[in-house]
Coordinates of N, CA and C and ligand atoms in Angstrom, one line a residue:
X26 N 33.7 6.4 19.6 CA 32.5 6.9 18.9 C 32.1 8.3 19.5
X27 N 31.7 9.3 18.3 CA 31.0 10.4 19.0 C 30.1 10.3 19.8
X28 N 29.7 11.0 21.2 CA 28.7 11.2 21.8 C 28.0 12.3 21.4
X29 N 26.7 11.4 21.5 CA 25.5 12.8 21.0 C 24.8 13.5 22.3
X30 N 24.9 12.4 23.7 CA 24.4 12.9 24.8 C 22.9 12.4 24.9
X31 N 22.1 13.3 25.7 CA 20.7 12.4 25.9 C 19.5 12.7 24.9
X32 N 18.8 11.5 24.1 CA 18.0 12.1 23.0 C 16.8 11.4 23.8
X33 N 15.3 12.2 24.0 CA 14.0 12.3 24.1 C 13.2 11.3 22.7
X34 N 12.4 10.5 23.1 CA 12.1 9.5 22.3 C 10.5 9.8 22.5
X35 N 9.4 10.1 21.3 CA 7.9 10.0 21.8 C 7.8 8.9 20.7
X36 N 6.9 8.0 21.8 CA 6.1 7.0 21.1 C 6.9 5.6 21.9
X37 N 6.1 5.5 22.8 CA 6.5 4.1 23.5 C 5.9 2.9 22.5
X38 N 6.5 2.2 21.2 CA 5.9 1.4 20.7 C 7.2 0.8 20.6
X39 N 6.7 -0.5 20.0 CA 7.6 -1.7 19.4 C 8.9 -0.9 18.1
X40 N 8.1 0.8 17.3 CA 9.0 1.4 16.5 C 9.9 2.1 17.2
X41 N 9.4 2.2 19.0 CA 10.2 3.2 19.3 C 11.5 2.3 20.0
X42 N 11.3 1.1 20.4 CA 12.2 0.2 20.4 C 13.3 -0.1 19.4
X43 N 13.1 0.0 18.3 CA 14.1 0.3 17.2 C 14.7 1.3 16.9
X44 N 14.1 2.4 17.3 CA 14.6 3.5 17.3 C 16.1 3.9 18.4
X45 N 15.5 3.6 19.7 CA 16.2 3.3 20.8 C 17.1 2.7 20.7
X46 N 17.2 1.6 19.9 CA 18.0 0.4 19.8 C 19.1 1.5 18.5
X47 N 19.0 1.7 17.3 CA 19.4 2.3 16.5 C 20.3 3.9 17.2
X48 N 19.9 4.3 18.0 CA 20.1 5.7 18.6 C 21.3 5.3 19.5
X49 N 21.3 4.3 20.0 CA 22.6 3.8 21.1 C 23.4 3.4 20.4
X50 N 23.0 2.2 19.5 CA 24.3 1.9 18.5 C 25.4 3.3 18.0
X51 N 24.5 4.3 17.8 CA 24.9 5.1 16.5 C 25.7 6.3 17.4
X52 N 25.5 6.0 18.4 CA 26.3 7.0 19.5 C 25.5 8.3 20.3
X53 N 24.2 7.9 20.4 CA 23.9 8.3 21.7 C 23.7 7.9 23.3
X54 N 24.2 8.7 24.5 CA 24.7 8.3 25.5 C 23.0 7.4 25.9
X55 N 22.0 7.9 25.8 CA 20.9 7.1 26.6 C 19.9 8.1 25.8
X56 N 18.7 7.0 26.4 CA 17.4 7.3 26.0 C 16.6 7.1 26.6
X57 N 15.3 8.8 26.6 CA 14.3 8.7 27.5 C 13.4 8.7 26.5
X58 N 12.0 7.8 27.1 CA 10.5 7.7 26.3 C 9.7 8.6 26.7
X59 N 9.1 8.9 26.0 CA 7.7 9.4 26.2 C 6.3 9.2 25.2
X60 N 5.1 9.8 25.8 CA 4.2 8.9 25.0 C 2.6 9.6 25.5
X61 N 2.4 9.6 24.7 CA 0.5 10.5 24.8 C -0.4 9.4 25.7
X62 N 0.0 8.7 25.8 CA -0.8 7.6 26.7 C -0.2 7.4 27.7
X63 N 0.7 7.8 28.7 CA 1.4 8.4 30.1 C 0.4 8.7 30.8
X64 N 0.7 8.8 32.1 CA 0.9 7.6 33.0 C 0.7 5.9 32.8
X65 N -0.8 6.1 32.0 CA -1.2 4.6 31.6 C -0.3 3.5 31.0
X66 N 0.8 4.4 30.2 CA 2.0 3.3 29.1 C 2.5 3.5 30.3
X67 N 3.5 3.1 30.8 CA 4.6 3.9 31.8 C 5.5 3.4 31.7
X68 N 5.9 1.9 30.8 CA 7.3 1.2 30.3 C 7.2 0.9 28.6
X69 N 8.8 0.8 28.1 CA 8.2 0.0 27.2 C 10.3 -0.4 26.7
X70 N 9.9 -1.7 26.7 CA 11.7 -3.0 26.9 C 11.7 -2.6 28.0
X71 N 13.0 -1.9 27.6 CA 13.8 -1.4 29.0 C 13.9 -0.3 30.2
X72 N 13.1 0.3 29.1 CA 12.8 1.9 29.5 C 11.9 2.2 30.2
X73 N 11.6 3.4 30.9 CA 10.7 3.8 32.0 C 10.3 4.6 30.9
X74 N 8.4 5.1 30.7 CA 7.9 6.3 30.0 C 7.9 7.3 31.1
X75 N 8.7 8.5 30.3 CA 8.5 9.6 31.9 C 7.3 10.6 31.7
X76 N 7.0 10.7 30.8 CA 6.3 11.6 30.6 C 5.0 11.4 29.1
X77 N 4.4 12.9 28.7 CA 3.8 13.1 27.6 C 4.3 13.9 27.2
X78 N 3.8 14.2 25.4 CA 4.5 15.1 25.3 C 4.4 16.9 25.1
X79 N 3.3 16.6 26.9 CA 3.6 18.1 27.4 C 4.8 18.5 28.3
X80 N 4.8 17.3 29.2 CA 5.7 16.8 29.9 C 7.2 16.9 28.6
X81 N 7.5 16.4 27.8 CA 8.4 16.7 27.1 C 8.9 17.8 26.7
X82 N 7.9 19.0 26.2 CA 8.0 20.2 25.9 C 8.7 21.0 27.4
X83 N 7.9 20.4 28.3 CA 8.3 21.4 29.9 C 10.1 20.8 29.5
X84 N 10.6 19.5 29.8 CA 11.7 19.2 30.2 C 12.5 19.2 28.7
X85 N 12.2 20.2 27.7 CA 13.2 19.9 26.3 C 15.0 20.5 26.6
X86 N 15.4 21.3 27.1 CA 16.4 21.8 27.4 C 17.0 20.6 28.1
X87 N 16.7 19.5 28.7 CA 17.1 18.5 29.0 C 18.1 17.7 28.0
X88 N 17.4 18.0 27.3 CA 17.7 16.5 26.2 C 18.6 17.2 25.1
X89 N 19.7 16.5 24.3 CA 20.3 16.9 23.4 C 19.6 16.8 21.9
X90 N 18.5 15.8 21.8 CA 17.8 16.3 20.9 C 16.3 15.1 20.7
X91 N 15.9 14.8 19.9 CA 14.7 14.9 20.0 C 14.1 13.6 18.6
X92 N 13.5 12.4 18.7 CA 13.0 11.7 17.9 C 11.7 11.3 18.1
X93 N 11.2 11.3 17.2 CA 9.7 10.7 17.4 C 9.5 9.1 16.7
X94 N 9.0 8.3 17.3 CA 9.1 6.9 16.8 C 7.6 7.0 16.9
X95 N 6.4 7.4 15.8 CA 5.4 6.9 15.9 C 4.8 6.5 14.3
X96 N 4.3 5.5 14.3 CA 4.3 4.7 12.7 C 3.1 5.8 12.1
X97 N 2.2 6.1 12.5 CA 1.2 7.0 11.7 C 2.0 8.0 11.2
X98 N 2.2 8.2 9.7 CA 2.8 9.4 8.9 C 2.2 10.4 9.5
X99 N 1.3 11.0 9.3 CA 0.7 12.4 10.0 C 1.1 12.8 11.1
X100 N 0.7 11.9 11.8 CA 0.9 12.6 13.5 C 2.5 11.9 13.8
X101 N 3.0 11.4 13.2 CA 4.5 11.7 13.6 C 5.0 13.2 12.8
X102 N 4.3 13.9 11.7 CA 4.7 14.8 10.8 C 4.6 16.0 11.8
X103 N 3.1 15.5 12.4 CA 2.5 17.2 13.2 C 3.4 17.2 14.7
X104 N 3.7 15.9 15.1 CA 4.8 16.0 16.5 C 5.9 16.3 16.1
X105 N 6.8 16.0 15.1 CA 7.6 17.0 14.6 C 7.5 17.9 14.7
X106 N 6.7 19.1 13.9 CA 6.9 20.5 13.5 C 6.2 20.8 15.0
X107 N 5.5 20.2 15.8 CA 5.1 21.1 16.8 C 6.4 21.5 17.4
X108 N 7.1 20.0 17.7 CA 8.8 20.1 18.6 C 9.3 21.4 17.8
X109 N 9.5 21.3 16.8 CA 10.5 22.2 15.7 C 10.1 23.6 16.2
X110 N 8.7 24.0 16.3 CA 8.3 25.2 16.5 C 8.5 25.3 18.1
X111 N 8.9 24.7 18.6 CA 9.0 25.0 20.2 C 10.4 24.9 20.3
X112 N 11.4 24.5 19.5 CA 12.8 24.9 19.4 C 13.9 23.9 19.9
X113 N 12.7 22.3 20.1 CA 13.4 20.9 20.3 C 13.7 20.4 18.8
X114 N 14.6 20.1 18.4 CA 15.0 20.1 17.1 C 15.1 18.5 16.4
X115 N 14.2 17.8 16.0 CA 14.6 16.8 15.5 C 15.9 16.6 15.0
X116 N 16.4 15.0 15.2 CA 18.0 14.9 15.0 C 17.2 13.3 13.8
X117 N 18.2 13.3 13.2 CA 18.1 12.0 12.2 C 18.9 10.7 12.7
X118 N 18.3 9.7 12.8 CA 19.3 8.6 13.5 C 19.3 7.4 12.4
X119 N 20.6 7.0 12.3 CA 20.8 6.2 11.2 C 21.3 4.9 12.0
X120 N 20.9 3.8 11.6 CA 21.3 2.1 12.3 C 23.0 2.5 11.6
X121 N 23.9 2.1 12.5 CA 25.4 1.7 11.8 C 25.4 0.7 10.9
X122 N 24.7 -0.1 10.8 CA 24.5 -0.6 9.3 C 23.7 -0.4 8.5
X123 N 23.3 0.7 8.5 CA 22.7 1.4 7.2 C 23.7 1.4 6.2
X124 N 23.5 1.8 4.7 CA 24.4 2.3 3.8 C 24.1 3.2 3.3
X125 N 24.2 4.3 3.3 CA 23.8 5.8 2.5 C 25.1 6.2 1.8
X126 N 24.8 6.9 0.4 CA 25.6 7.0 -0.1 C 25.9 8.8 0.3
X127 N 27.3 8.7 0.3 CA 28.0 9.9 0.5 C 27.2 11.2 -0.8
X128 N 26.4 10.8 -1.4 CA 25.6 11.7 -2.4 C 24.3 11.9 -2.2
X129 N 23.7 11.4 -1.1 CA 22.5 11.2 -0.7 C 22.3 12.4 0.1
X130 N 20.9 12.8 0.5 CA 20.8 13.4 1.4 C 20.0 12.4 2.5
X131 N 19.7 12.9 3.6 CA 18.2 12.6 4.5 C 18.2 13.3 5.7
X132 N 16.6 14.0 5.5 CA 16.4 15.0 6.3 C 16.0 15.1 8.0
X133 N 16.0 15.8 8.9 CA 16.1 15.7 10.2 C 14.6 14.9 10.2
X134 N 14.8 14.3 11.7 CA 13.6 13.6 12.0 C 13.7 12.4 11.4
X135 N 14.4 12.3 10.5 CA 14.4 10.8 9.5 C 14.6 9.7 10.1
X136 N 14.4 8.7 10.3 CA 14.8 7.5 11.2 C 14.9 6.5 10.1
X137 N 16.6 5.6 9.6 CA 17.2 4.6 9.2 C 17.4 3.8 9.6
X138 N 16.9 2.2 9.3 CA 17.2 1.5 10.3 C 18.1 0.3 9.7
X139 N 18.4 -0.6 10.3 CA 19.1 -2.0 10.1 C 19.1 -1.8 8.4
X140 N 20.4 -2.5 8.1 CA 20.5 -2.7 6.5 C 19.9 -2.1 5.7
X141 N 19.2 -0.8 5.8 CA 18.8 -0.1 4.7 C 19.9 0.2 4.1
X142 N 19.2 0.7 2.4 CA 20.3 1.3 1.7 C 19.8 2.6 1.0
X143 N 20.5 3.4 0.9 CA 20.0 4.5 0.0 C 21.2 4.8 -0.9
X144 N 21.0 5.2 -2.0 CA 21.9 5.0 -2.9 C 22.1 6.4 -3.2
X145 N 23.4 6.8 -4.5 CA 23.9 8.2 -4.8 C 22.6 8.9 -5.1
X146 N 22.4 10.8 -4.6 CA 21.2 11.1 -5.2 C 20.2 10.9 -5.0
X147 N 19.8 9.9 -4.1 CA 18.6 9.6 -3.5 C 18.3 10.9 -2.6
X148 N 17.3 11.5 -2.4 CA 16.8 12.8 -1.6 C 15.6 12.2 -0.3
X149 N 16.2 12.0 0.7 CA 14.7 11.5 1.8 C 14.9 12.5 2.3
X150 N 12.8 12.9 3.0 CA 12.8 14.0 3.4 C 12.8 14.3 5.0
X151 N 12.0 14.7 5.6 CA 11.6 15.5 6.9 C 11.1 14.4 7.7
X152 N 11.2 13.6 8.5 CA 10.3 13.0 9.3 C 9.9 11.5 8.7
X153 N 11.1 11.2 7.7 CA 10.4 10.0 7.1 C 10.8 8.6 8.1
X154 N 10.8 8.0 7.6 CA 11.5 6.6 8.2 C 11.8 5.5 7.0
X155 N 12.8 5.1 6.9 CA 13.4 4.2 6.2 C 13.6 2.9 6.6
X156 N 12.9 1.8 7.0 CA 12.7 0.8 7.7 C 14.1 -0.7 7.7
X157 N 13.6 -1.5 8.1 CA 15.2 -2.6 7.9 C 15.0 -2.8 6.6
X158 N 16.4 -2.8 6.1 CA 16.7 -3.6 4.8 C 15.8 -3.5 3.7
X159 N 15.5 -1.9 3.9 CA 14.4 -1.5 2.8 C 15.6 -0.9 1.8
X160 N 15.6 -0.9 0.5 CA 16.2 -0.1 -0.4 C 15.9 1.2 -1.0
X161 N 16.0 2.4 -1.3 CA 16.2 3.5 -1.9 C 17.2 3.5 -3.1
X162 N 16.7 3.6 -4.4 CA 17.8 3.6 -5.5 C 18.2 5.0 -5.9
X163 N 19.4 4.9 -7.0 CA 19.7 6.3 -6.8 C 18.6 7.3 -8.0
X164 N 18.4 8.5 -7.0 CA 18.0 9.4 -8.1 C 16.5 9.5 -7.4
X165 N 16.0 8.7 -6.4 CA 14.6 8.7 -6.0 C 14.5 10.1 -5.0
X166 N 13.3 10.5 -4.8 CA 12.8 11.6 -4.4 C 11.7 11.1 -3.6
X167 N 12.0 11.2 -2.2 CA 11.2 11.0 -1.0 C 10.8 12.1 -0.5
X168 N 9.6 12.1 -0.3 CA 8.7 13.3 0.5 C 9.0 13.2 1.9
X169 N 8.0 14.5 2.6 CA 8.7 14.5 4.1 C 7.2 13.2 4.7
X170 N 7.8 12.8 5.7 CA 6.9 12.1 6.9 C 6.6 10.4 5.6
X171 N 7.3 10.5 4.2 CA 7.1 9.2 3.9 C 7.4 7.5 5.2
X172 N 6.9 6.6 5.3 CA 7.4 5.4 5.4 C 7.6 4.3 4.6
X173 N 8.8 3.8 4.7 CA 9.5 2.8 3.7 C 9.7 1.6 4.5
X174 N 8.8 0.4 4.7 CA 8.4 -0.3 5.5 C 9.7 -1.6 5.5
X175 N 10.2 -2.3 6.5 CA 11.2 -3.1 5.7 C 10.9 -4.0 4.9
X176 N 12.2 -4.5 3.8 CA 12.1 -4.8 2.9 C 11.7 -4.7 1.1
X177 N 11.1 -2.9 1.6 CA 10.5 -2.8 0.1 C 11.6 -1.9 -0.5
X178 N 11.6 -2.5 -1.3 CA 12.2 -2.0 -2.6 C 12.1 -0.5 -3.8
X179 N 12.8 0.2 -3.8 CA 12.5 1.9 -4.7 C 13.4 1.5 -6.1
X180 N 13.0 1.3 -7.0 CA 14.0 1.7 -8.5 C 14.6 3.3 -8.4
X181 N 15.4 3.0 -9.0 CA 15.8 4.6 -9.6 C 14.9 5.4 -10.0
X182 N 15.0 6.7 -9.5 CA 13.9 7.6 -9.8 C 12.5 7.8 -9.4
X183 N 12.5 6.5 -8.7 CA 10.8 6.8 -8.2 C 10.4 8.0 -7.1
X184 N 9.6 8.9 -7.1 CA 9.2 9.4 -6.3 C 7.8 9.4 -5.8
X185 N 8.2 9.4 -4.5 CA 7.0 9.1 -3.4 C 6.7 10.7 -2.9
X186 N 5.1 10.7 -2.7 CA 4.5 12.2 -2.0 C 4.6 11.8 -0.9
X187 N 4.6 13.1 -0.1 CA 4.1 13.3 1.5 C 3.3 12.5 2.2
X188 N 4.0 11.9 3.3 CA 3.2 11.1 4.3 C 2.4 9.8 3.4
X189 N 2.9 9.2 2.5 CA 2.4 7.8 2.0 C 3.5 6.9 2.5
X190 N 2.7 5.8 2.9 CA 3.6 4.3 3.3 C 3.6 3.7 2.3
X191 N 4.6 3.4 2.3 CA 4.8 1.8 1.1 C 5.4 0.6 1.9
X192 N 4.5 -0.2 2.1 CA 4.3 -1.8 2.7 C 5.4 -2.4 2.7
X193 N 5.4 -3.6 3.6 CA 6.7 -4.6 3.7 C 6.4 -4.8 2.3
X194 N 7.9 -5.2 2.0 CA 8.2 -6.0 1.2 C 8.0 -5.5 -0.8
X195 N 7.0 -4.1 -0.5 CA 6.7 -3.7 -2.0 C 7.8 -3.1 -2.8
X196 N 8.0 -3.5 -4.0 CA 8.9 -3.3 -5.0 C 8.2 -2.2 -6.1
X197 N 8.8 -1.0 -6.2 CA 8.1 0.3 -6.8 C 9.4 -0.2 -8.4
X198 N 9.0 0.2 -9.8 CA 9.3 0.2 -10.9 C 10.0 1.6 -10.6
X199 N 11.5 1.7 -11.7 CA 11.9 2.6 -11.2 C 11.1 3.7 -12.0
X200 N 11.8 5.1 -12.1 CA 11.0 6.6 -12.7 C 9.3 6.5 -12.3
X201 N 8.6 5.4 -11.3 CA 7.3 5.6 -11.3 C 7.0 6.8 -10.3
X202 N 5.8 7.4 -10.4 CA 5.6 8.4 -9.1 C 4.5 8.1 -8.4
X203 N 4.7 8.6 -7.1 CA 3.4 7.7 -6.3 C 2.9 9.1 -5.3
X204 N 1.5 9.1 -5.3 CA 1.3 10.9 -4.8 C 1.2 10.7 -3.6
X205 N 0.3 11.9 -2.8 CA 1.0 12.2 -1.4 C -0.5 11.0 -0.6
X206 N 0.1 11.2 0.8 CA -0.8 9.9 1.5 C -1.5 9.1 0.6
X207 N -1.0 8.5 0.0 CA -1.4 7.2 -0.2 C -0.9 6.0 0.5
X208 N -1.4 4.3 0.3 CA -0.9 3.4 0.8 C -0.3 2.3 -0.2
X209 N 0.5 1.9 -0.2 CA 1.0 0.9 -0.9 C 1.4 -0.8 -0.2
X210 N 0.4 -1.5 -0.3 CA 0.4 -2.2 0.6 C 1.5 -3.3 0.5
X211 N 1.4 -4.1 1.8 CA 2.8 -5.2 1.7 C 2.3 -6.1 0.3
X212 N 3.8 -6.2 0.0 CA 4.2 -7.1 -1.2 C 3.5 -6.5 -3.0
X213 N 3.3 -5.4 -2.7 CA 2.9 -4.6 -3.9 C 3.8 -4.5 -5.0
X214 N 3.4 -4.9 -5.9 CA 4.7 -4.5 -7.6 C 3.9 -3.3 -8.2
X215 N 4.5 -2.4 -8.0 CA 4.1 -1.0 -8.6 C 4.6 -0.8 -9.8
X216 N 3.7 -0.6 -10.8 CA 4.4 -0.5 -12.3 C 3.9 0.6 -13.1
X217 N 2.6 1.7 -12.7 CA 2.6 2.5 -12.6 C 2.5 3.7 -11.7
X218 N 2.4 4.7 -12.5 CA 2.2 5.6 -11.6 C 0.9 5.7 -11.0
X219 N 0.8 6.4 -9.1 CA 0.0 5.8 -8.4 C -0.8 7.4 -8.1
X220 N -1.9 7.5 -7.8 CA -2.6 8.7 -7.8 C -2.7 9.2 -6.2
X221 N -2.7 10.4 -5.5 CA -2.4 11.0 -4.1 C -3.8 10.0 -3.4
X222 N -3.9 9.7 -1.8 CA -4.8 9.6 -1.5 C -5.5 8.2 -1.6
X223 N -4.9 7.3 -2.0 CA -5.2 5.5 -2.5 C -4.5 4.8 -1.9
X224 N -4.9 3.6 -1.4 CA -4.7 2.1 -1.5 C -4.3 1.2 -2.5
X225 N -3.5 1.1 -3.1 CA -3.3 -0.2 -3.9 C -2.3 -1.3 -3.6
X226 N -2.6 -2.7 -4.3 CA -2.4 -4.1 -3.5 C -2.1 -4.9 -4.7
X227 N -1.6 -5.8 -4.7 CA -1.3 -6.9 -5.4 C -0.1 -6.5 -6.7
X228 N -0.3 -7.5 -7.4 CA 1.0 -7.8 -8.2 C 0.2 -8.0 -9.8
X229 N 0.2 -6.8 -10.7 CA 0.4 -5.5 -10.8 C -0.4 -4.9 -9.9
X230 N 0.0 -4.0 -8.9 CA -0.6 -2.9 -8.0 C -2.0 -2.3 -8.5
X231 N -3.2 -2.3 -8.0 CA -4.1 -2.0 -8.4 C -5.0 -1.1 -7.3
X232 N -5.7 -0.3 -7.6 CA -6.3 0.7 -6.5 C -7.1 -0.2 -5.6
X233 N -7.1 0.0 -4.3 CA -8.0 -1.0 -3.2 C -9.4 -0.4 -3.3
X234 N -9.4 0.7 -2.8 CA -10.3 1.6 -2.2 C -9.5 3.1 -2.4
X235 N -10.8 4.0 -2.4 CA -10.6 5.5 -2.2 C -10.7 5.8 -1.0
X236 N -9.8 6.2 -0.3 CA -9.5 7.2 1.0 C -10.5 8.2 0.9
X237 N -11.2 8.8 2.0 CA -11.7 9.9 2.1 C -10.6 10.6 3.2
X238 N -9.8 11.5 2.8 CA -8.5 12.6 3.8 C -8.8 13.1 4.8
Ligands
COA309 C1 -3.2 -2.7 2.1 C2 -3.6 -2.7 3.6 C3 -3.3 -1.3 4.2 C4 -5.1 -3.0 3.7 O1 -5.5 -3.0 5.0 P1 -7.1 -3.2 5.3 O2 -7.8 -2.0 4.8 O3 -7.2 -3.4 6.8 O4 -7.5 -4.4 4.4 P2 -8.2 -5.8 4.9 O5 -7.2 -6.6 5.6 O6 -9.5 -5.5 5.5 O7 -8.3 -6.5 3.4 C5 -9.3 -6.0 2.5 C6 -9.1 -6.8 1.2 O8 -7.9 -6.5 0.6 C7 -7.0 -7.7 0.5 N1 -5.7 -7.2 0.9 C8 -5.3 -6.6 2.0 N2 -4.0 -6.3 1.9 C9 -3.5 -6.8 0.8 C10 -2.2 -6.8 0.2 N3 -1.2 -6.3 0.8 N4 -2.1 -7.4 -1.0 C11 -3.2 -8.0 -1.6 N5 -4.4 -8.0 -1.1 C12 -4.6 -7.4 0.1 C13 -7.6 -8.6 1.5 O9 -7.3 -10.0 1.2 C14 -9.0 -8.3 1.5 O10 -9.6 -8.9 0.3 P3 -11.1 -9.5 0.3 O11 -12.0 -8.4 0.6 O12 -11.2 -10.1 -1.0 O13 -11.1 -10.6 1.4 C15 -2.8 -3.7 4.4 O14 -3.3 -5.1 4.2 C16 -1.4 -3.6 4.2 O15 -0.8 -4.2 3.2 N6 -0.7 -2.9 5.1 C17 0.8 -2.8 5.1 C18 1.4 -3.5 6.3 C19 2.8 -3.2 6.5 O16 3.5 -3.0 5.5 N7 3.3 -3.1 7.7 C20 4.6 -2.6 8.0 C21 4.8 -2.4 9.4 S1 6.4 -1.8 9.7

């Protein structure tokens, strides 16, 4: 297996656990944590937290490259491009049993996990995360910093905006479009199209509440 050498991990959580777990499979030599709550986090499984991520930025030349494992869409988006602009380069880590199709793209910072699938033509973007055994069908259009929570389901063609989650287990209609930060909560049947900035829940998907951004 190719080695990738040593990749820098922020976000000591239970996602960065998966991430970790996903990053070694896939052929990186080891993995260091870090975390905005350092000293105070200072473990998380197996791992020692070494730092924050100022402490990260001092020690980037360290590391061969760079993941962020934090579930809030936003502030995993903004710890990205901060890294990006300081020249630590998000790397994309995919579980070995992912399935992506040789026609697909998915963009750096992206994190794939356990039995996802993405299909031909599927486009994921910047910083998203693709959760276990979540599907992507072909032809869908993922924004950057989207989450695809495990188990939910995309038709053909749906496209999702910037930084919106879509819940365990929610099944999107395909060609539907869903705008930017919104939520689509677990076990949602989305049948239409969903407006930027919303909550919607149940089976047919219906708006919860209005977000104030
Ligand atoms: C939709 C969601 C964001 C709402 O969270 P919240 O604002 O904290 O909502 P609450 O739990 O206070 O529930 C508010 C109401 O919405 C209902 N509700 C909440 N989530 C719902 C869902 N997914 N489907 C149907 N109804 C839901 C609750 O029953 C409650 O109804 P009530 O006022 O009649 O009692 C959340 O329930 C959800 O689905 N999150 C996704 C979780 C997930 O996918 N995690 C993945 C981790 S990897």
């Amino acid at each position: 297996m190719k080695s990738n050498g040593r990749l820098a991990i922020l976000g000591a959580s239970g996602h960065g656990k998966v991430v970790a777990d996903a990053a070694l499979l896939s052929g990186w030599n080891s993995v260091a944590f870090f975390d905005d709550a350092w000293p105070a986090v200072s473990e998380v499984g197996l791992w020692p937290v070494v730092g924050d991520s100022h402490v990260l930025m001092e020690q980037a030349l360290q590391y061969d490259g760079l993941a962020v494992a934090i579930g809030d869409n936003g502030i995993r988006l903004e710890k990205l491009r901060l890294f990006e602009r300081s020249g630590l380069h998000p790397v994309t880590i995919i579980h070995p049993s992912a399935i992506i199709s040789s026609f697909a793209s998915v963009g750096a910072g992206t994190v794939v996990c356990a039995g996802a699938v993405i299909n031909p033509f599927a486009e994921i973007g910047f910083g998203c995360i693709v959760n276990t055994g979540a599907t992507v069908d072909h032809d869908c259009r993922i924004g950057d910093g989207v989450h695809i929570s495990p188990g939910a389901h995309l038709g053909g063609g749906v496209q999702v905006g910037r930084a919106t989650w879509i819940g365990l287990g929610a099944c999107v209609k395909q060609c539907v479009r869903i705008g930017e930060d919104s939520i689509v909560g677990m076990g949602a049947v989305v049948i239409r199209d969903v407006s930027a900035g919303v909550t919607i829940v149940g089976n047919p998907a219906r708006e919860m509440e209005v977000r104030s951004s």
